[in-house]
Short mmCIF file of C-alpha atoms (C1' of nucleotides) in Angstrom, two decimals:
data_model
loop_
_atom_site.label_atom_id
_atom_site.label_comp_id
_atom_site.label_asym_id
_atom_site.label_seq_id
_atom_site.Cartn_x
_atom_site.Cartn_y
_atom_site.Cartn_z
CA MET Q 1 0.00 0.00 0.00
CA ILE Q 2 1.39 3.37 -1.03
CA HIS Q 3 0.49 6.26 1.26
CA LEU Q 4 0.05 9.58 -0.48
CA LEU Q 5 0.00 13.19 0.62
CA ILE Q 6 -1.41 15.74 -1.79
CA ALA Q 7 -0.25 19.34 -1.61
CA ASP Q 8 -1.93 21.80 -3.95
CA ASP Q 9 -3.64 25.07 -3.36
CA HIS Q 10 -6.42 24.41 -5.87
CA PRO Q 11 -9.36 22.53 -4.37
CA ILE Q 12 -10.34 21.40 -7.84
CA VAL Q 13 -6.98 19.84 -8.51
CA ARG Q 14 -6.88 18.20 -5.09
CA THR Q 15 -10.29 16.68 -5.69
CA GLY Q 16 -9.22 15.47 -9.09
CA LEU Q 17 -6.09 13.86 -7.74
CA VAL Q 18 -7.96 12.21 -4.92
CA ALA Q 19 -10.49 10.82 -7.37
CA LEU Q 20 -7.90 9.68 -9.87
CA LEU Q 21 -5.45 8.15 -7.45
CA GLY Q 22 -7.84 7.00 -4.75
CA SER Q 23 -9.39 4.52 -7.12
CA GLU Q 24 -6.14 2.62 -7.43
CA ASP Q 25 -6.18 -0.44 -5.19
CA ASP Q 26 -2.71 0.02 -3.78
CA PHE Q 27 -2.91 3.78 -3.18
CA GLU Q 28 -4.18 5.37 -0.03
CA ILE Q 29 -4.45 9.12 0.33
CA VAL Q 30 -3.55 9.94 3.91
CA GLY Q 31 -3.78 13.69 3.74
CA GLU Q 32 -4.14 16.90 1.79
CA ALA Q 33 -2.48 20.28 2.21
CA SER Q 34 -3.42 23.57 0.62
CA ASP Q 35 -0.21 25.51 1.21
CA ALA Q 36 3.50 24.91 1.49
CA ASP Q 37 3.77 25.14 5.26
CA ALA Q 38 0.87 22.79 5.80
CA ALA Q 39 2.50 20.37 3.38
CA VAL Q 40 5.70 20.21 5.42
CA GLU Q 41 3.77 19.80 8.63
CA ALA Q 42 1.57 17.07 7.18
CA ALA Q 43 4.53 15.23 5.69
CA GLU Q 44 6.13 15.10 9.12
CA ARG Q 45 2.98 14.08 10.95
CA LEU Q 46 1.40 11.63 8.52
CA ASN Q 47 4.55 9.94 7.29
CA PRO Q 48 3.42 9.31 3.72
CA ASP Q 49 5.44 7.36 1.16
CA VAL Q 50 5.05 9.90 -1.61
CA VAL Q 51 4.14 13.60 -1.58
CA LEU Q 52 2.52 15.11 -4.65
CA MET Q 53 3.69 18.71 -4.54
CA ASP Q 54 2.53 21.70 -6.51
CA LEU Q 55 5.22 24.25 -7.23
CA GLN Q 56 3.04 27.34 -7.34
CA PHE Q 57 1.10 28.24 -4.28
CA GLY Q 58 -1.17 31.22 -4.47
CA ALA Q 59 -0.44 34.50 -2.79
CA ALA Q 60 -1.49 32.94 0.50
CA GLY Q 61 2.03 32.25 1.71
CA ASN Q 62 5.40 33.21 0.40
CA ALA Q 63 6.87 29.73 0.70
CA THR Q 64 7.08 27.98 -2.66
CA GLY Q 65 6.72 24.32 -3.49
CA ALA Q 66 10.47 24.12 -3.98
CA HIS Q 67 11.07 25.36 -0.45
CA ALA Q 68 8.59 22.89 0.92
CA THR Q 69 10.22 20.11 -1.06
CA ARG Q 70 13.62 20.96 0.36
CA ARG Q 71 12.28 21.00 3.88
CA ILE Q 72 10.43 17.73 3.45
CA ARG Q 73 13.50 16.04 2.01
CA SER Q 74 15.50 17.12 5.02
CA LEU Q 75 13.17 15.36 7.45
CA GLU Q 76 14.34 12.09 8.90
CA ALA Q 77 13.16 9.18 6.75
CA PRO Q 78 11.72 11.61 4.21
CA PRO Q 79 9.02 10.64 1.75
CA TYR Q 80 9.69 10.90 -1.96
CA VAL Q 81 8.44 14.12 -3.49
CA LEU Q 82 6.81 14.20 -6.89
CA VAL Q 83 6.48 17.69 -8.26
CA LEU Q 84 3.32 18.36 -10.20
CA THR Q 85 3.01 21.69 -11.90
CA ASN Q 86 1.66 23.58 -14.86
CA TYR Q 87 4.86 24.89 -16.38
CA ASP Q 88 8.00 23.42 -17.78
CA SER Q 89 10.37 26.35 -17.44
CA ASP Q 90 14.02 25.52 -16.87
CA ALA Q 91 14.04 27.57 -13.72
CA ASP Q 92 11.25 25.58 -12.11
CA ILE Q 93 12.64 22.23 -13.14
CA LEU Q 94 16.10 23.03 -11.88
CA ALA Q 95 14.79 24.38 -8.60
CA ALA Q 96 12.66 21.29 -8.04
CA VAL Q 97 15.40 18.82 -8.86
CA GLU Q 98 17.88 20.66 -6.68
CA ALA Q 99 15.38 20.66 -3.85
CA GLY Q 100 15.34 16.89 -4.00
CA ALA Q 101 12.27 16.05 -6.03
CA SER Q 102 12.12 12.50 -7.35
CA GLY Q 103 10.03 13.47 -10.33
CA TYR Q 104 8.53 16.32 -12.25
CA LEU Q 105 5.16 16.00 -13.91
CA LEU Q 106 2.98 18.43 -15.77
CA LYS Q 107 -0.64 18.85 -14.79
CA ASP Q 108 -1.82 18.04 -18.28
CA ALA Q 109 -0.28 14.60 -18.03
CA PRO Q 110 -2.64 11.71 -18.78
CA PRO Q 111 -3.80 9.83 -15.68
CA HIS Q 112 -1.94 6.63 -16.47
CA GLU Q 113 1.32 8.55 -16.61
CA LEU Q 114 0.55 10.08 -13.26
CA VAL Q 115 -0.20 6.74 -11.68
CA ALA Q 116 2.95 5.24 -13.15
CA ALA Q 117 5.01 8.12 -11.83
CA VAL Q 118 3.65 7.69 -8.32
CA ARG Q 119 4.53 3.98 -8.38
CA ALA Q 120 7.99 4.75 -9.68
CA ALA Q 121 8.53 7.39 -7.01
CA ALA Q 122 7.34 5.05 -4.27
CA ALA Q 123 9.91 2.52 -5.50
CA GLY Q 124 12.61 5.16 -5.20
CA GLU Q 125 12.96 5.64 -8.92
CA SER Q 126 12.97 8.91 -10.80
CA ALA Q 127 9.92 9.81 -12.81
CA LEU Q 128 10.18 12.61 -15.30
CA ALA Q 129 7.59 13.50 -17.87
CA PRO Q 130 8.97 12.90 -21.37
CA VAL Q 131 8.89 16.63 -22.11
CA ILE Q 132 10.89 17.35 -19.00
CA ALA Q 133 13.36 14.53 -19.55
CA SER Q 134 14.23 15.72 -23.02
CA ARG Q 135 14.63 19.26 -21.76
CA LEU Q 136 17.05 18.13 -19.11
CA LEU Q 137 19.01 16.18 -21.70
CA ASP Q 138 19.20 19.28 -23.87
CA ARG Q 139 20.61 21.11 -20.92
CA MET Q 140 23.22 18.41 -20.40
CA ARG Q 141 24.26 18.56 -24.01
CA ALA Q 142 24.63 22.32 -24.08
CA PRO Q 143 26.04 23.22 -20.68
CA HIS Q 144 27.48 26.49 -21.86
CA ALA Q 145 24.24 28.44 -22.11
CA SER Q 146 22.92 27.25 -18.77
CA LEU Q 147 22.51 29.62 -15.88
CA SER Q 148 23.21 28.70 -12.30
CA SER Q 149 20.27 28.61 -9.94
CA ARG Q 150 21.33 31.86 -8.33
CA GLU Q 151 21.65 33.52 -11.69
CA LEU Q 152 18.18 32.31 -12.62
CA GLU Q 153 16.85 33.74 -9.41
CA VAL Q 154 18.34 37.10 -10.29
CA LEU Q 155 17.12 36.95 -13.85
CA GLU Q 156 13.58 36.20 -12.73
CA LEU Q 157 13.57 39.27 -10.56
CA VAL Q 158 14.98 41.31 -13.40
CA ALA Q 159 12.20 40.03 -15.63
CA ALA Q 160 9.70 41.13 -13.00
CA GLY Q 161 11.00 44.66 -13.43
CA ARG Q 162 12.94 45.02 -10.21
CA SER Q 163 15.99 47.27 -9.96
CA ASN Q 164 19.40 46.04 -8.90
CA ALA Q 165 18.95 47.57 -5.47
CA GLU Q 166 15.57 45.87 -5.01
CA ILE Q 167 16.96 42.56 -6.11
CA ALA Q 168 19.86 42.91 -3.70
CA ALA Q 169 17.46 43.59 -0.85
CA THR Q 170 15.25 40.66 -1.81
CA LEU Q 171 18.15 38.22 -1.94
CA PHE Q 172 19.95 39.67 1.07
CA VAL Q 173 23.16 40.37 -0.83
CA GLY Q 174 25.01 43.49 -1.90
CA GLU Q 175 24.13 45.37 -5.03
CA THR Q 176 27.62 44.62 -6.31
CA THR Q 177 26.82 40.93 -6.18
CA VAL Q 178 23.69 41.43 -8.22
CA LYS Q 179 25.64 43.33 -10.84
CA SER Q 180 28.21 40.58 -10.86
CA HIS Q 181 25.56 37.93 -11.45
CA LEU Q 182 24.08 40.07 -14.17
CA ALA Q 183 27.44 40.44 -15.87
CA HIS Q 184 27.74 36.64 -15.97
CA ILE Q 185 24.19 36.32 -17.26
CA PHE Q 186 24.88 38.83 -20.02
CA SER Q 187 27.98 36.93 -20.99
CA LYS Q 188 26.21 33.55 -21.06
CA LEU Q 189 23.21 34.85 -22.95
CA ASP Q 190 25.25 37.09 -25.21
CA ALA Q 191 23.26 40.16 -24.18
CA THR Q 192 24.31 43.65 -23.25
CA SER Q 193 21.34 44.88 -21.25
CA ARG Q 194 18.88 43.51 -18.75
CA THR Q 195 15.93 43.70 -21.10
CA ALA Q 196 17.86 41.98 -23.88
CA ALA Q 197 18.83 39.23 -21.44
CA VAL Q 198 15.20 38.74 -20.45
CA SER Q 199 14.17 38.63 -24.09
CA THR Q 200 16.79 36.03 -24.98
CA ALA Q 201 15.99 33.94 -21.93
CA ARG Q 202 12.31 33.93 -22.87
CA ARG Q 203 13.02 32.97 -26.42
CA ARG Q 204 15.17 30.07 -25.28
CA GLY Q 205 12.61 28.89 -22.75
CA ILE Q 206 14.84 29.67 -19.79
CA LEU Q 207 12.13 31.95 -18.47
CA ARG Q 208 8.43 31.51 -18.99
CA MET V 1 -31.83 19.47 -12.85
CA ILE V 2 -28.93 21.46 -14.31
CA HIS V 3 -27.12 19.75 -17.17
CA LEU V 4 -23.40 20.48 -17.33
CA LEU V 5 -20.73 20.15 -19.97
CA ILE V 6 -17.11 20.33 -18.82
CA ALA V 7 -14.43 21.49 -21.23
CA ASP V 8 -10.84 21.40 -20.01
CA ASP V 9 -7.71 19.87 -21.44
CA HIS V 10 -6.41 18.68 -18.06
CA PRO V 11 -7.73 15.26 -17.08
CA ILE V 12 -6.98 16.06 -13.46
CA VAL V 13 -9.12 19.17 -13.52
CA ARG V 14 -11.95 17.42 -15.36
CA THR V 15 -11.94 14.67 -12.78
CA GLY V 16 -11.94 17.20 -9.99
CA LEU V 17 -14.84 19.11 -11.46
CA VAL V 18 -16.85 15.96 -12.04
CA ALA V 19 -16.24 14.88 -8.47
CA LEU V 20 -17.03 18.31 -7.01
CA LEU V 21 -20.10 19.07 -9.08
CA GLY V 22 -21.41 15.57 -9.62
CA SER V 23 -22.15 15.23 -5.94
CA GLU V 24 -24.67 18.06 -6.03
CA ASP V 25 -28.19 16.68 -6.20
CA ASP V 26 -29.44 18.99 -8.88
CA PHE V 27 -26.38 18.82 -11.16
CA GLU V 28 -25.90 16.29 -13.88
CA ILE V 29 -22.72 16.16 -15.94
CA VAL V 30 -23.75 15.22 -19.43
CA GLY V 31 -20.37 15.37 -21.11
CA GLU V 32 -16.71 16.28 -21.09
CA ALA V 33 -14.48 17.75 -23.77
CA SER V 34 -10.73 17.98 -23.83
CA ASP V 35 -10.29 20.60 -26.50
CA ALA V 36 -12.06 23.63 -27.88
CA ASP V 37 -13.49 22.02 -31.02
CA ALA V 38 -14.84 19.06 -29.11
CA ALA V 39 -16.44 21.50 -26.67
CA VAL V 40 -18.39 23.24 -29.42
CA GLU V 41 -19.45 19.96 -30.94
CA ALA V 42 -20.53 18.57 -27.57
CA ALA V 43 -22.42 21.73 -26.66
CA GLU V 44 -24.43 21.42 -29.86
CA ARG V 45 -25.09 17.72 -29.53
CA LEU V 46 -25.72 17.35 -25.80
CA ASN V 47 -27.64 20.55 -25.27
CA PRO V 48 -26.39 21.31 -21.74
CA ASP V 49 -27.65 24.17 -19.59
CA VAL V 50 -24.20 25.40 -18.60
CA VAL V 51 -20.75 24.87 -20.11
CA LEU V 52 -17.71 25.10 -17.88
CA MET V 53 -15.00 26.32 -20.22
CA ASP V 54 -11.26 26.52 -19.75
CA LEU V 55 -9.59 29.40 -21.55
CA GLN V 56 -6.22 27.80 -22.15
CA PHE V 57 -6.13 24.67 -24.19
CA GLY V 58 -2.77 23.04 -24.61
CA ALA V 59 -0.81 23.10 -27.83
CA ALA V 60 -3.18 20.42 -29.14
CA GLY V 61 -5.39 22.78 -31.11
CA ASN V 62 -5.08 26.41 -31.96
CA ALA V 63 -8.62 27.32 -31.03
CA THR V 64 -8.85 29.02 -27.65
CA GLY V 65 -11.55 28.84 -25.05
CA ALA V 66 -12.65 32.33 -26.04
CA HIS V 67 -13.23 31.19 -29.63
CA ALA V 68 -15.16 28.18 -28.45
CA THR V 69 -17.23 30.38 -26.17
CA ARG V 70 -18.13 32.67 -29.04
CA ARG V 71 -19.14 29.78 -31.25
CA ILE V 72 -21.19 28.15 -28.53
CA ARG V 73 -22.98 31.39 -27.79
CA SER V 74 -23.89 31.73 -31.44
CA LEU V 75 -25.70 28.38 -31.49
CA GLU V 76 -29.47 28.46 -31.41
CA ALA V 77 -30.73 28.26 -27.84
CA PRO V 78 -27.16 28.45 -26.56
CA PRO V 79 -26.16 27.24 -23.10
CA TYR V 80 -24.62 29.67 -20.64
CA VAL V 81 -20.84 29.58 -20.60
CA LEU V 82 -18.89 29.86 -17.39
CA VAL V 83 -15.21 30.51 -17.97
CA LEU V 84 -12.89 28.78 -15.57
CA THR V 85 -9.22 29.57 -15.82
CA ASN V 86 -5.96 29.97 -13.96
CA TYR V 87 -5.11 33.52 -14.76
CA ASP V 88 -6.73 36.83 -14.20
CA SER V 89 -5.05 38.87 -16.91
CA ASP V 90 -7.12 41.76 -18.13
CA ALA V 91 -6.84 40.58 -21.71
CA ASP V 92 -8.27 37.16 -20.90
CA ILE V 93 -11.13 38.54 -18.88
CA LEU V 94 -12.05 41.03 -21.54
CA ALA V 95 -11.87 38.43 -24.31
CA ALA V 96 -14.09 36.06 -22.37
CA VAL V 97 -16.70 38.66 -21.55
CA GLU V 98 -16.75 39.87 -25.14
CA ALA V 99 -17.18 36.31 -26.35
CA GLY V 100 -20.37 36.07 -24.31
CA ALA V 101 -19.31 34.33 -21.13
CA SER V 102 -21.78 34.57 -18.26
CA GLY V 103 -19.08 34.33 -15.65
CA TYR V 104 -15.38 34.15 -15.03
CA LEU V 105 -13.95 32.02 -12.27
CA LEU V 106 -10.42 31.24 -11.19
CA LYS V 107 -9.37 27.66 -10.71
CA ASP V 108 -8.28 28.34 -7.18
CA ALA V 109 -11.82 29.30 -6.23
CA PRO V 110 -13.28 27.44 -3.27
CA PRO V 111 -15.80 24.74 -4.25
CA HIS V 112 -18.82 26.48 -2.77
CA GLU V 113 -18.10 29.52 -4.90
CA LEU V 114 -17.91 27.31 -7.94
CA VAL V 115 -21.21 25.63 -7.18
CA ALA V 116 -22.87 28.96 -6.54
CA ALA V 117 -21.56 30.31 -9.83
CA VAL V 118 -22.95 27.35 -11.76
CA ARG V 119 -26.39 27.85 -10.21
CA ALA V 120 -26.23 31.57 -10.96
CA ALA V 121 -25.24 30.91 -14.55
CA ALA V 122 -28.00 28.36 -15.00
CA ALA V 123 -30.45 30.99 -13.81
CA GLY V 124 -29.13 33.38 -16.43
CA GLU V 125 -27.31 35.56 -13.95
CA SER V 126 -23.72 36.76 -14.15
CA ALA V 127 -21.20 35.19 -11.86
CA LEU V 128 -17.87 36.84 -11.48
CA ALA V 129 -15.31 35.83 -8.90
CA PRO V 130 -14.85 38.69 -6.44
CA VAL V 131 -11.26 39.18 -7.59
CA ILE V 132 -12.41 39.46 -11.18
CA ALA V 133 -15.32 41.73 -10.41
CA SER V 134 -13.15 44.22 -8.61
CA ARG V 135 -10.62 44.11 -11.39
CA LEU V 136 -13.27 44.89 -13.96
CA LEU V 137 -14.51 47.76 -11.84
CA ASP V 138 -10.96 49.06 -11.55
CA ARG V 139 -10.69 48.98 -15.29
CA MET V 140 -13.93 50.91 -15.66
CA ARG V 141 -12.79 53.49 -13.18
CA ALA V 142 -9.26 53.86 -14.49
CA PRO V 143 -9.86 55.15 -17.95
CA HIS V 144 -8.19 53.08 -20.58
CA ALA V 145 -4.61 52.21 -19.98
CA SER V 146 -4.44 51.41 -23.65
CA LEU V 147 -1.34 52.31 -25.57
CA SER V 148 -1.30 54.08 -28.90
CA SER V 149 -0.04 52.07 -31.83
CA ARG V 150 3.24 53.95 -31.88
CA GLU V 151 3.72 53.40 -28.18
CA LEU V 152 3.04 49.72 -28.64
CA GLU V 153 5.62 49.63 -31.41
CA VAL V 154 8.18 51.15 -29.08
CA LEU V 155 7.26 48.83 -26.24
CA GLU V 156 7.68 45.78 -28.43
CA LEU V 157 11.16 46.86 -29.35
CA VAL V 158 11.93 47.53 -25.72
CA ALA V 159 10.72 44.03 -24.87
CA ALA V 160 13.05 42.69 -27.54
CA GLY V 161 15.91 44.22 -25.60
CA ARG V 162 16.76 47.13 -27.87
CA SER V 163 18.23 50.36 -26.49
CA ASN V 164 16.63 53.74 -26.98
CA ALA V 165 19.18 54.61 -29.65
CA GLU V 166 18.49 51.37 -31.55
CA ILE V 167 14.76 51.91 -31.34
CA ALA V 168 15.16 55.45 -32.62
CA ALA V 169 17.18 54.19 -35.58
CA THR V 170 14.66 51.43 -36.31
CA LEU V 171 11.73 53.81 -36.29
CA PHE V 172 13.58 56.65 -38.03
CA VAL V 173 12.93 59.14 -35.25
CA GLY V 174 15.09 60.93 -32.71
CA GLU V 175 16.09 59.34 -29.46
CA THR V 176 14.23 62.09 -27.66
CA THR V 177 11.04 60.92 -29.27
CA VAL V 178 11.60 57.39 -28.09
CA LYS V 179 12.15 58.63 -24.56
CA SER V 180 9.01 60.68 -24.81
CA HIS V 181 6.98 57.65 -25.89
CA LEU V 182 8.52 55.65 -23.09
CA ALA V 183 7.61 58.29 -20.54
CA HIS V 184 3.99 58.06 -21.69
CA ILE V 185 4.11 54.28 -21.55
CA PHE V 186 5.50 54.37 -18.01
CA SER V 187 2.75 56.72 -16.99
CA LYS V 188 0.00 54.59 -18.51
CA LEU V 189 1.34 51.33 -17.13
CA ASP V 190 2.33 52.81 -13.79
CA ALA V 191 5.90 51.63 -14.21
CA THR V 192 9.21 53.33 -13.55
CA SER V 193 11.59 51.35 -15.71
CA ARG V 194 11.57 49.67 -19.10
CA THR V 195 11.74 46.16 -17.68
CA ALA V 196 8.94 46.86 -15.24
CA ALA V 197 6.84 48.21 -18.11
CA VAL V 198 7.46 45.06 -20.13
CA SER V 199 6.57 42.92 -17.14
CA THR V 200 3.34 44.80 -16.52
CA ALA V 201 2.41 44.74 -20.19
CA ARG V 202 2.91 40.99 -20.29
CA ARG V 203 0.87 40.44 -17.17
CA ARG V 204 -1.97 42.48 -18.62
CA GLY V 205 -1.82 40.70 -21.94
CA ILE V 206 -0.74 43.81 -23.84
CA LEU V 207 2.33 41.95 -25.01
CA ARG V 208 2.34 38.27 -25.76
"C1'" DC W 1 -13.08 76.92 -34.76
"C1'" DG W 2 -11.46 75.23 -30.07
"C1'" DG W 3 -9.90 71.24 -27.49
"C1'" DG W 4 -8.13 66.76 -27.23
"C1'" DT W 5 -4.75 63.21 -28.51
"C1'" DC W 6 -0.61 61.86 -30.90
"C1'" DA W 7 3.87 62.17 -32.68
"C1'" DT W 8 7.78 64.66 -33.11
"C1'" DC W 9 11.94 67.13 -31.09
"C1'" DG W 10 14.41 70.04 -27.35
"C1'" DT W 11 17.51 70.76 -22.75
"C1'" DC W 12 19.13 69.83 -18.10
"C1'" DC W 13 20.30 66.80 -14.55
"C1'" DG W 14 20.47 63.06 -11.21
"C1'" DA W 15 20.04 58.12 -10.79
"C1'" DA W 16 20.67 53.65 -12.50
"C1'" DA W 17 22.97 50.46 -15.16
"C1'" DG W 18 26.91 48.37 -17.25
"C1'" DG W 19 32.08 47.50 -18.24
"C1'" DA W 20 36.59 46.58 -16.47
"C1'" DC W 21 39.42 45.40 -13.56
"C1'" DG W 22 40.36 42.63 -8.89
"C1'" DA W 23 39.74 39.36 -4.89
"C1'" DA W 24 38.16 36.22 -1.35
"C1'" DC W 25 35.68 31.91 0.11
"C1'" DC W 26 33.84 27.36 -0.65
"C1'" DA W 27 32.46 23.00 -2.77
"C1'" DC W 28 33.43 19.55 -5.88
"C1'" DG W 29 35.99 16.47 -8.90
"C1'" DG W 30 39.91 14.79 -11.42
"C1'" DC S 1 45.89 18.72 -3.91
"C1'" DC S 2 45.05 21.82 -7.18
"C1'" DG S 3 41.91 23.64 -10.69
"C1'" DT S 4 37.25 25.06 -11.86
"C1'" DG S 5 33.04 27.21 -11.19
"C1'" DG S 6 29.80 29.56 -8.21
"C1'" DT S 7 28.82 33.19 -4.89
"C1'" DT S 8 30.10 36.97 -2.60
"C1'" DC S 9 32.10 41.74 -2.35
"C1'" DG S 10 34.95 45.86 -3.82
"C1'" DT S 11 36.40 50.36 -6.77
"C1'" DC S 12 36.52 53.42 -10.79
"C1'" DC S 13 34.54 55.03 -14.74
"C1'" DT S 14 31.35 55.67 -18.76
"C1'" DT S 15 27.08 55.19 -20.81
"C1'" DT S 16 22.31 54.91 -20.61
"C1'" DC S 17 18.01 55.82 -18.67
"C1'" DG S 18 14.40 58.36 -16.63
"C1'" DG S 19 12.22 62.72 -14.71
"C1'" DA S 20 11.02 67.45 -15.31
"C1'" DC S 21 10.11 70.93 -17.45
"C1'" DG S 22 9.06 72.38 -22.37
"C1'" DA S 23 7.54 73.17 -27.65
"C1'" DT S 24 5.61 72.42 -32.44
"C1'" DG S 25 2.53 70.68 -36.07
"C1'" DA S 26 -1.00 67.28 -37.62
"C1'" DC S 27 -5.23 65.30 -36.96
"C1'" DC S 28 -10.10 64.40 -35.63
"C1'" DC S 29 -14.39 65.52 -33.54
"C1'" DG S 30 -18.05 68.08 -31.67
#
DNA sequence: CGGGTCATCGTCCGAAAGGACGAACCACGG
DNA sequence: CCGTGGTTCGTCCTTTCGGACGATGACCCG
């Protein structure tokens, strides 16, 4: 019997997952969580085998699914975490994998793929949606144009229209550091300004 | 008895909606559709009272939920269409309302709100999520933040990462003119920098 | 014809961004 | 054990951007 915890801020999605997965004979849904903090708490208390984790949680909290994943994976005897999200941006994928996710699925995945991924995760295997797997392979093949996670973090804030000073404050670093990251980003993306970098990153699918 | 048709490309969401709405005594789900064309066909054939319509359909087809809504509303004795989507961008809302939607709900809406909206739609009333309603009112109050065609031209070049000097050369005008257009754009979009303006324009659906 | 919007071009000036150096710390792998 | 890459910080300097004034002519609409 595989014990599942479902963490998603959309009631509709939670209901759908419960209906889809609950009908499998060897699955048992032991809990649901509607935000990142509740997910961590529930994972600790209910001791599930696999956590289905959304990456985007509404404005309710500021903790993201990636944060929650990291915290869950640092519990003792942690459950496997299967990330389930809408988008396939490099930034999200990288953040999730680094946080210790066992798999990365898109919400438009067909049910059988979802079920298979849960079984794989419960067995300790990795389960990546085909789209995601090929994207990761692309990244392996062309390591030169890949940004570090910190650089992505900076670039996302740049794309949101924040100034260097604001970004520095958000990330708790000096403005010099932000400019340094940006210089590396410009070099990697072959851009000479922040807006050009954002444009290139969007075109290449690095940002969504 | 209210007959429902559910149109959404995500199996998880469809399952969730069926589970949530199917348990209401006076609701009956008469069909599901996984893309926009199938939704129109099903609406014509099954003659539901209310169609729950997603706005974003995956890359499968090119028809959007707004198109499908328009076509459904142009049937004879058309059902009411309740748009159900993830995003609350002004462009989406406006497109849906113009296409004849009776309501606009976000997928993170609580179930009771969803049920209430379906009943309201079936009764021929409008049902807007509070967030959406207030946004529409804001738009009414704040007279048209729409950009002139020249301003849009400039903004697109800005979004492509070009500098003021490059934009000026491209459009065969002086750099001063570009800066003047940008100042107007900043004012209309309530932004203080080019990247922030691009970000806002994207969020509002002004830029793709 | 007056009033509004749009597009075009100015100047002045402070703030922000970017380039060009350098340098320290740490983790990780060959 | 040493090199490589990532993250952090620094200074000096130039370029670009954005704000705050402005001005002109073209156009449409009531």
